[in-house]
mmCIF file of N, CA and C in Angstrom:
data_model
loop_
_atom_site.group_PDB
_atom_site.id
_atom_site.type_symbol
_atom_site.label_atom_id
_atom_site.label_comp_id
_atom_site.label_asym_id
_atom_site.label_seq_id
_atom_site.Cartn_x
_atom_site.Cartn_y
_atom_site.Cartn_z
ATOM 1 N N MET G 100 76.241 62.636 16.001
ATOM 2 C CA MET G 100 75.834 64.459 16.113
ATOM 3 C C MET G 100 75.019 64.253 15.279
ATOM 4 N N GLN G 101 75.376 64.584 13.920
ATOM 5 C CA GLN G 101 74.732 65.223 12.824
ATOM 6 C C GLN G 101 72.822 65.414 12.987
ATOM 7 N N SER G 102 72.411 64.028 13.468
ATOM 8 C CA SER G 102 70.949 64.443 13.291
ATOM 9 C C SER G 102 70.419 65.279 14.599
ATOM 10 N N ILE G 103 71.123 66.039 15.660
ATOM 11 C CA ILE G 103 71.014 66.867 16.590
ATOM 12 C C ILE G 103 70.476 68.284 15.940
ATOM 13 N N ARG G 104 72.492 68.505 14.919
ATOM 14 C CA ARG G 104 72.341 69.301 14.038
ATOM 15 C C ARG G 104 71.019 69.692 12.808
ATOM 16 N N ARG G 105 70.497 68.906 12.928
ATOM 17 C CA ARG G 105 69.390 69.040 11.626
ATOM 18 C C ARG G 105 68.196 69.814 12.588
ATOM 19 N N TYR G 106 67.719 69.267 14.121
ATOM 20 C CA TYR G 106 67.191 70.253 14.753
ATOM 21 C C TYR G 106 67.383 71.396 15.945
ATOM 22 N N ILE G 107 68.745 71.491 15.842
ATOM 23 C CA ILE G 107 69.530 71.960 16.773
ATOM 24 C C ILE G 107 70.694 73.087 16.073
ATOM 25 N N PRO G 108 70.333 74.474 15.997
ATOM 26 C CA PRO G 108 72.084 74.931 15.151
ATOM 27 C C PRO G 108 72.752 75.028 16.509
ATOM 28 N N LEU G 109 73.852 74.163 16.156
ATOM 29 C CA LEU G 109 75.010 73.792 17.144
ATOM 30 C C LEU G 109 76.512 74.128 16.623
ATOM 31 N N GLN G 110 77.448 74.587 17.177
ATOM 32 C CA GLN G 110 78.383 74.755 16.562
ATOM 33 C C GLN G 110 79.661 73.493 17.070
ATOM 34 N N ASP G 111 80.999 73.759 16.216
ATOM 35 C CA ASP G 111 81.690 72.409 16.480
ATOM 36 C C ASP G 111 82.237 72.631 17.319
ATOM 37 N N SER G 112 82.239 74.103 17.807
ATOM 38 C CA SER G 112 83.178 74.148 19.230
ATOM 39 C C SER G 112 82.003 74.257 20.056
ATOM 40 N N THR G 113 80.669 73.918 20.061
ATOM 41 C CA THR G 113 80.278 73.898 21.356
ATOM 42 C C THR G 113 80.106 72.386 21.501
ATOM 43 N N ILE G 114 79.934 71.645 20.449
ATOM 44 C CA ILE G 114 79.665 70.524 20.300
ATOM 45 C C ILE G 114 81.167 69.948 21.403
ATOM 46 N N ASN G 115 82.108 70.057 20.750
ATOM 47 C CA ASN G 115 83.975 69.694 21.424
ATOM 48 C C ASN G 115 84.004 70.138 22.699
ATOM 49 N N ASN G 116 83.242 71.493 23.318
ATOM 50 C CA ASN G 116 83.523 71.651 24.419
ATOM 51 C C ASN G 116 82.188 70.974 25.225
ATOM 52 N N PHE G 117 81.513 70.279 25.046
ATOM 53 C CA PHE G 117 80.539 69.824 25.694
ATOM 54 C C PHE G 117 81.250 68.268 25.776
ATOM 55 N N GLN G 118 81.451 68.114 24.750
ATOM 56 C CA GLN G 118 82.259 66.113 24.814
ATOM 57 C C GLN G 118 83.837 66.215 25.542
ATOM 58 N N GLU G 119 84.403 67.636 25.211
ATOM 59 C CA GLU G 119 85.314 67.483 26.717
ATOM 60 C C GLU G 119 84.762 67.850 28.078
ATOM 61 N N GLN G 120 83.623 68.593 28.160
ATOM 62 C CA GLN G 120 83.380 69.039 29.481
ATOM 63 C C GLN G 120 83.042 67.760 29.942
ATOM 64 N N ALA G 121 82.000 66.857 29.393
ATOM 65 C CA ALA G 121 81.731 65.647 29.725
ATOM 66 C C ALA G 121 82.879 64.433 29.837
ATOM 67 N N SER G 122 83.853 63.996 29.364
ATOM 68 C CA SER G 122 85.124 63.200 29.589
ATOM 69 C C SER G 122 85.331 63.699 30.694
ATOM 70 N N GLN G 123 85.508 65.058 30.836
ATOM 71 C CA GLN G 123 86.322 65.561 32.281
ATOM 72 C C GLN G 123 85.641 65.038 33.452
ATOM 73 N N ARG G 124 84.210 65.073 32.932
ATOM 74 C CA ARG G 124 83.376 64.837 34.293
ATOM 75 C C ARG G 124 83.621 63.346 34.909
ATOM 76 N N LEU G 125 83.837 62.378 33.938
ATOM 77 C CA LEU G 125 83.460 60.730 33.577
ATOM 78 C C LEU G 125 84.745 60.254 34.441
ATOM 79 N N GLN G 126 85.895 61.134 33.774
ATOM 80 C CA GLN G 126 87.172 60.713 34.454
ATOM 81 C C GLN G 126 87.133 61.300 36.027
ATOM 82 N N THR G 127 86.219 61.858 36.698
ATOM 83 C CA THR G 127 86.345 62.524 37.975
ATOM 84 C C THR G 127 85.097 61.315 38.702
ATOM 85 N N LEU G 128 84.802 60.387 38.446
ATOM 86 C CA LEU G 128 83.831 59.465 39.294
ATOM 87 C C LEU G 128 84.397 58.861 40.447
ATOM 88 N N LYS G 129 84.040 58.939 41.422
ATOM 89 C CA LYS G 129 84.322 58.293 42.789
ATOM 90 C C LYS G 129 83.804 56.776 42.180
ATOM 91 N N PRO G 130 84.341 55.922 43.073
ATOM 92 C CA PRO G 130 83.387 54.601 42.926
ATOM 93 C C PRO G 130 82.710 54.432 43.839
ATOM 94 N N TRP G 131 81.937 53.797 43.404
ATOM 95 C CA TRP G 131 80.306 53.785 43.435
ATOM 96 C C TRP G 131 80.087 52.935 44.945
ATOM 97 N N GLY G 132 81.223 52.120 45.090
ATOM 98 C CA GLY G 132 81.478 51.685 46.563
ATOM 99 C C GLY G 132 81.423 52.062 47.852
ATOM 100 N N ASP G 133 82.281 53.476 47.477
ATOM 101 C CA ASP G 133 82.520 54.791 48.544
ATOM 102 C C ASP G 133 81.189 55.491 48.053
ATOM 103 N N PHE G 134 80.416 55.530 47.191
ATOM 104 C CA PHE G 134 79.114 56.626 47.018
ATOM 105 C C PHE G 134 77.844 55.999 47.780
ATOM 106 N N LEU G 135 78.013 54.755 47.642
ATOM 107 C CA LEU G 135 76.860 54.014 49.066
ATOM 108 C C LEU G 135 77.267 53.317 50.002
ATOM 109 N N ASP G 136 78.324 53.665 50.084
ATOM 110 C CA ASP G 136 78.760 52.994 51.376
ATOM 111 C C ASP G 136 78.016 53.682 52.840
ATOM 112 N N ARG G 137 77.388 52.408 53.022
ATOM 113 C CA ARG G 137 76.119 53.046 54.109
ATOM 114 C C ARG G 137 76.659 52.943 55.480
ATOM 115 N N THR G 138 78.086 52.575 55.513
ATOM 116 C CA THR G 138 78.735 52.472 57.078
ATOM 117 C C THR G 138 79.294 53.893 57.406
ATOM 118 N N ARG G 139 79.048 54.925 56.564
ATOM 119 C CA ARG G 139 79.443 55.833 56.724
ATOM 120 C C ARG G 139 79.074 57.120 57.203
ATOM 121 N N PHE G 140 77.379 56.660 56.849
ATOM 122 C CA PHE G 140 76.353 57.822 56.949
ATOM 123 C C PHE G 140 76.418 57.384 58.569
ATOM 124 N N SER G 141 76.227 58.850 58.969
ATOM 125 C CA SER G 141 75.264 59.542 60.413
ATOM 126 C C SER G 141 74.784 60.598 60.944
ATOM 127 N N VAL G 142 74.158 60.632 61.409
ATOM 128 C CA VAL G 142 73.312 61.563 61.504
ATOM 129 C C VAL G 142 74.024 63.068 62.386
ATOM 130 N N PRO G 143 74.605 63.980 61.427
ATOM 131 C CA PRO G 143 75.659 64.999 62.290
ATOM 132 C C PRO G 143 74.763 65.754 63.697
ATOM 133 N N LYS G 144 75.856 66.372 63.799
ATOM 134 C CA LYS G 144 75.436 66.868 65.475
ATOM 135 C C LYS G 144 74.896 68.373 65.326
ATOM 136 N N SER G 145 75.251 69.113 64.627
ATOM 137 C CA SER G 145 74.443 70.428 64.308
ATOM 138 C C SER G 145 74.368 71.022 62.713
ATOM 139 N N SER G 146 73.597 71.829 62.719
ATOM 140 C CA SER G 146 73.171 72.325 61.352
ATOM 141 C C SER G 146 74.526 73.027 60.628
ATOM 142 N N SER G 147 75.167 73.496 61.896
ATOM 143 C CA SER G 147 76.601 73.460 61.092
ATOM 144 C C SER G 147 77.786 72.804 60.311
ATOM 145 N N GLU G 148 77.527 71.445 61.353
ATOM 146 C CA GLU G 148 78.650 70.201 61.177
ATOM 147 C C GLU G 148 77.710 69.489 59.744
ATOM 148 N N PHE G 149 76.528 69.603 59.571
ATOM 149 C CA PHE G 149 75.591 69.402 58.588
ATOM 150 C C PHE G 149 75.999 70.118 56.961
ATOM 151 N N MET G 150 76.486 71.434 56.918
ATOM 152 C CA MET G 150 76.385 71.999 56.144
ATOM 153 C C MET G 150 77.739 71.824 55.487
ATOM 154 N N LEU G 151 78.958 71.585 56.476
ATOM 155 C CA LEU G 151 80.411 71.486 56.158
ATOM 156 C C LEU G 151 80.009 69.822 55.775
ATOM 157 N N ARG G 152 79.549 69.023 56.269
ATOM 158 C CA ARG G 152 79.679 67.283 55.610
ATOM 159 C C ARG G 152 78.966 67.584 54.407
ATOM 160 N N ALA G 153 77.837 68.931 54.304
ATOM 161 C CA ALA G 153 77.519 68.555 52.543
ATOM 162 C C ALA G 153 78.214 68.759 51.606
ATOM 163 N N LYS G 154 78.992 70.374 51.597
ATOM 164 C CA LYS G 154 79.908 70.997 50.829
ATOM 165 C C LYS G 154 81.024 70.105 50.628
ATOM 166 N N LEU G 155 81.575 69.511 51.523
ATOM 167 C CA LEU G 155 82.517 68.475 51.967
ATOM 168 C C LEU G 155 81.826 67.201 50.664
ATOM 169 N N ASN G 156 80.647 66.826 51.059
ATOM 170 C CA ASN G 156 80.696 65.919 50.337
ATOM 171 C C ASN G 156 80.445 65.713 48.621
ATOM 172 N N TRP G 157 79.587 67.139 48.232
ATOM 173 C CA TRP G 157 79.440 67.901 46.836
ATOM 174 C C TRP G 157 80.608 67.581 46.168
ATOM 175 N N ASN G 158 81.320 68.231 47.121
ATOM 176 C CA ASN G 158 82.788 68.353 46.732
ATOM 177 C C ASN G 158 83.529 67.300 45.881
ATOM 178 N N HIS G 159 83.321 66.168 47.008
ATOM 179 C CA HIS G 159 84.253 65.050 46.597
ATOM 180 C C HIS G 159 82.977 63.970 45.448
ATOM 181 N N PHE G 160 82.337 64.385 45.884
ATOM 182 C CA PHE G 160 81.418 62.857 44.929
ATOM 183 C C PHE G 160 80.694 64.240 43.848
ATOM 184 N N ASN G 161 80.372 65.083 43.521
ATOM 185 C CA ASN G 161 80.033 65.930 42.429
ATOM 186 C C ASN G 161 79.463 65.000 41.128
ATOM 187 N N ALA G 162 80.606 64.540 40.552
ATOM 188 C CA ALA G 162 80.633 63.863 39.588
ATOM 189 C C ALA G 162 79.236 62.125 39.597
ATOM 190 N N ASN G 163 79.204 62.279 40.454
ATOM 191 C CA ASN G 163 78.587 60.952 40.572
ATOM 192 C C ASN G 163 77.262 61.544 41.277
ATOM 193 N N TYR G 164 76.699 62.585 41.778
ATOM 194 C CA TYR G 164 75.707 63.506 42.001
ATOM 195 C C TYR G 164 75.176 63.388 40.919
ATOM 196 N N LEU G 165 75.599 64.015 39.911
ATOM 197 C CA LEU G 165 75.533 64.577 38.226
ATOM 198 C C LEU G 165 75.034 63.473 37.577
ATOM 199 N N LEU G 166 75.886 62.569 37.737
ATOM 200 C CA LEU G 166 74.963 61.080 36.652
ATOM 201 C C LEU G 166 74.179 60.552 37.033
ATOM 202 N N VAL G 167 73.459 60.377 38.976
ATOM 203 C CA VAL G 167 72.434 59.839 39.533
ATOM 204 C C VAL G 167 71.196 61.222 39.014
ATOM 205 N N GLY G 168 71.891 62.120 38.936
ATOM 206 C CA GLY G 168 70.528 63.375 38.566
ATOM 207 C C GLY G 168 70.506 63.022 37.099
ATOM 208 N N LEU G 169 71.211 62.831 36.400
ATOM 209 C CA LEU G 169 70.757 62.863 34.718
ATOM 210 C C LEU G 169 70.016 61.536 34.217
ATOM 211 N N ILE G 170 70.671 60.435 35.448
ATOM 212 C CA ILE G 170 69.990 58.941 34.663
ATOM 213 C C ILE G 170 68.473 59.015 35.251
ATOM 214 N N ALA G 171 68.656 59.940 36.531
ATOM 215 C CA ALA G 171 66.980 60.703 36.765
ATOM 216 C C ALA G 171 65.888 61.211 35.785
ATOM 217 N N ILE G 172 66.775 62.036 35.669
ATOM 218 C CA ILE G 172 65.883 62.702 34.246
ATOM 219 C C ILE G 172 65.846 62.321 33.287
ATOM 220 N N ALA G 173 66.469 61.507 32.600
ATOM 221 C CA ALA G 173 66.203 60.464 31.519
ATOM 222 C C ALA G 173 65.502 59.439 32.120
ATOM 223 N N TYR G 174 65.306 58.837 32.615
ATOM 224 C CA TYR G 174 63.959 57.776 33.322
ATOM 225 C C TYR G 174 62.647 58.183 33.138
ATOM 226 N N SER G 175 63.006 59.443 34.114
ATOM 227 C CA SER G 175 61.397 60.168 34.128
ATOM 228 C C SER G 175 60.888 60.399 32.535
ATOM 229 N N LEU G 176 61.959 61.231 31.869
ATOM 230 C CA LEU G 176 61.796 61.496 30.542
ATOM 231 C C LEU G 176 60.793 60.549 29.825
ATOM 232 N N ILE G 177 61.380 59.369 30.135
ATOM 233 C CA ILE G 177 61.439 58.050 29.128
ATOM 234 C C ILE G 177 60.064 56.987 29.399
ATOM 235 N N SER G 178 59.586 57.146 31.156
ATOM 236 C CA SER G 178 58.511 56.945 31.411
ATOM 237 C C SER G 178 57.439 57.570 31.207
ATOM 238 N N ASN G 179 57.745 58.831 31.433
ATOM 239 C CA ASN G 179 56.590 59.751 31.008
ATOM 240 C C ASN G 179 56.007 60.406 29.294
ATOM 241 N N LEU G 180 55.800 60.030 28.578
ATOM 242 C CA LEU G 180 55.649 60.260 27.585
ATOM 243 C C LEU G 180 55.410 61.978 26.852
ATOM 244 N N LEU G 181 54.312 62.284 27.748
ATOM 245 C CA LEU G 181 53.765 63.597 27.667
ATOM 246 C C LEU G 181 54.762 64.208 28.728
ATOM 247 N N LEU G 182 55.364 64.048 29.696
ATOM 248 C CA LEU G 182 56.056 64.726 30.425
ATOM 249 C C LEU G 182 57.828 65.281 28.483
ATOM 250 N N LEU G 183 57.999 64.449 28.421
ATOM 251 C CA LEU G 183 58.700 64.242 26.976
ATOM 252 C C LEU G 183 58.005 65.336 26.119
ATOM 253 N N PHE G 184 57.204 65.254 25.756
ATOM 254 C CA PHE G 184 56.664 66.279 24.348
ATOM 255 C C PHE G 184 56.990 67.542 24.969
ATOM 256 N N ASP G 185 56.367 67.791 26.474
ATOM 257 C CA ASP G 185 56.150 69.497 26.887
ATOM 258 C C ASP G 185 57.360 69.826 26.930
ATOM 259 N N VAL G 186 58.286 68.966 27.098
ATOM 260 C CA VAL G 186 60.163 69.535 27.335
ATOM 261 C C VAL G 186 60.496 69.564 25.610
ATOM 262 N N VAL G 187 59.976 69.159 25.100
ATOM 263 C CA VAL G 187 60.255 68.728 23.409
ATOM 264 C C VAL G 187 60.032 70.165 23.265
ATOM 265 N N PHE G 188 58.161 70.775 23.605
ATOM 266 C CA PHE G 188 57.700 71.915 22.922
ATOM 267 C C PHE G 188 58.693 72.947 23.124
ATOM 268 N N VAL G 189 58.663 73.131 24.999
ATOM 269 C CA VAL G 189 59.313 74.132 26.006
ATOM 270 C C VAL G 189 60.399 74.366 25.061
ATOM 271 N N LEU G 190 61.714 73.100 25.190
ATOM 272 C CA LEU G 190 63.030 73.449 23.781
ATOM 273 C C LEU G 190 62.738 74.515 22.284
ATOM 274 N N GLY G 191 61.627 73.806 22.120
ATOM 275 C CA GLY G 191 61.689 74.130 20.595
ATOM 276 C C GLY G 191 61.105 75.667 20.402
ATOM 277 N N GLU G 192 60.396 75.628 21.910
ATOM 278 C CA GLU G 192 60.423 77.579 21.680
ATOM 279 C C GLU G 192 61.351 78.557 21.913
ATOM 280 N N PHE G 193 62.270 77.900 22.283
ATOM 281 C CA PHE G 193 63.304 78.738 22.553
ATOM 282 C C PHE G 193 64.514 79.214 21.379
ATOM 283 N N PHE G 194 64.018 78.056 20.014
ATOM 284 C CA PHE G 194 64.676 77.685 18.706
ATOM 285 C C PHE G 194 64.125 78.409 17.480
#
């Protein structure tokens, strides 16, 4: 964390809060077998059923979705260096 503090002024409480939140999220991960079980997939009969299922699914698997999203973002940044430099430049404008 010392290397981050060199570039971004972070307080100890911010870092501790982030670490605590990340730890709590990782503890709520559901088994990947349940998350990716294709036998549970079916087409909803109506838009209201779709919305209900989407809300229930998000509430149950939100940590899994967030981790997949973070991995996708990290992969995008690593595989596209121009995008990485753009993001660093834009974030640098805020500090």
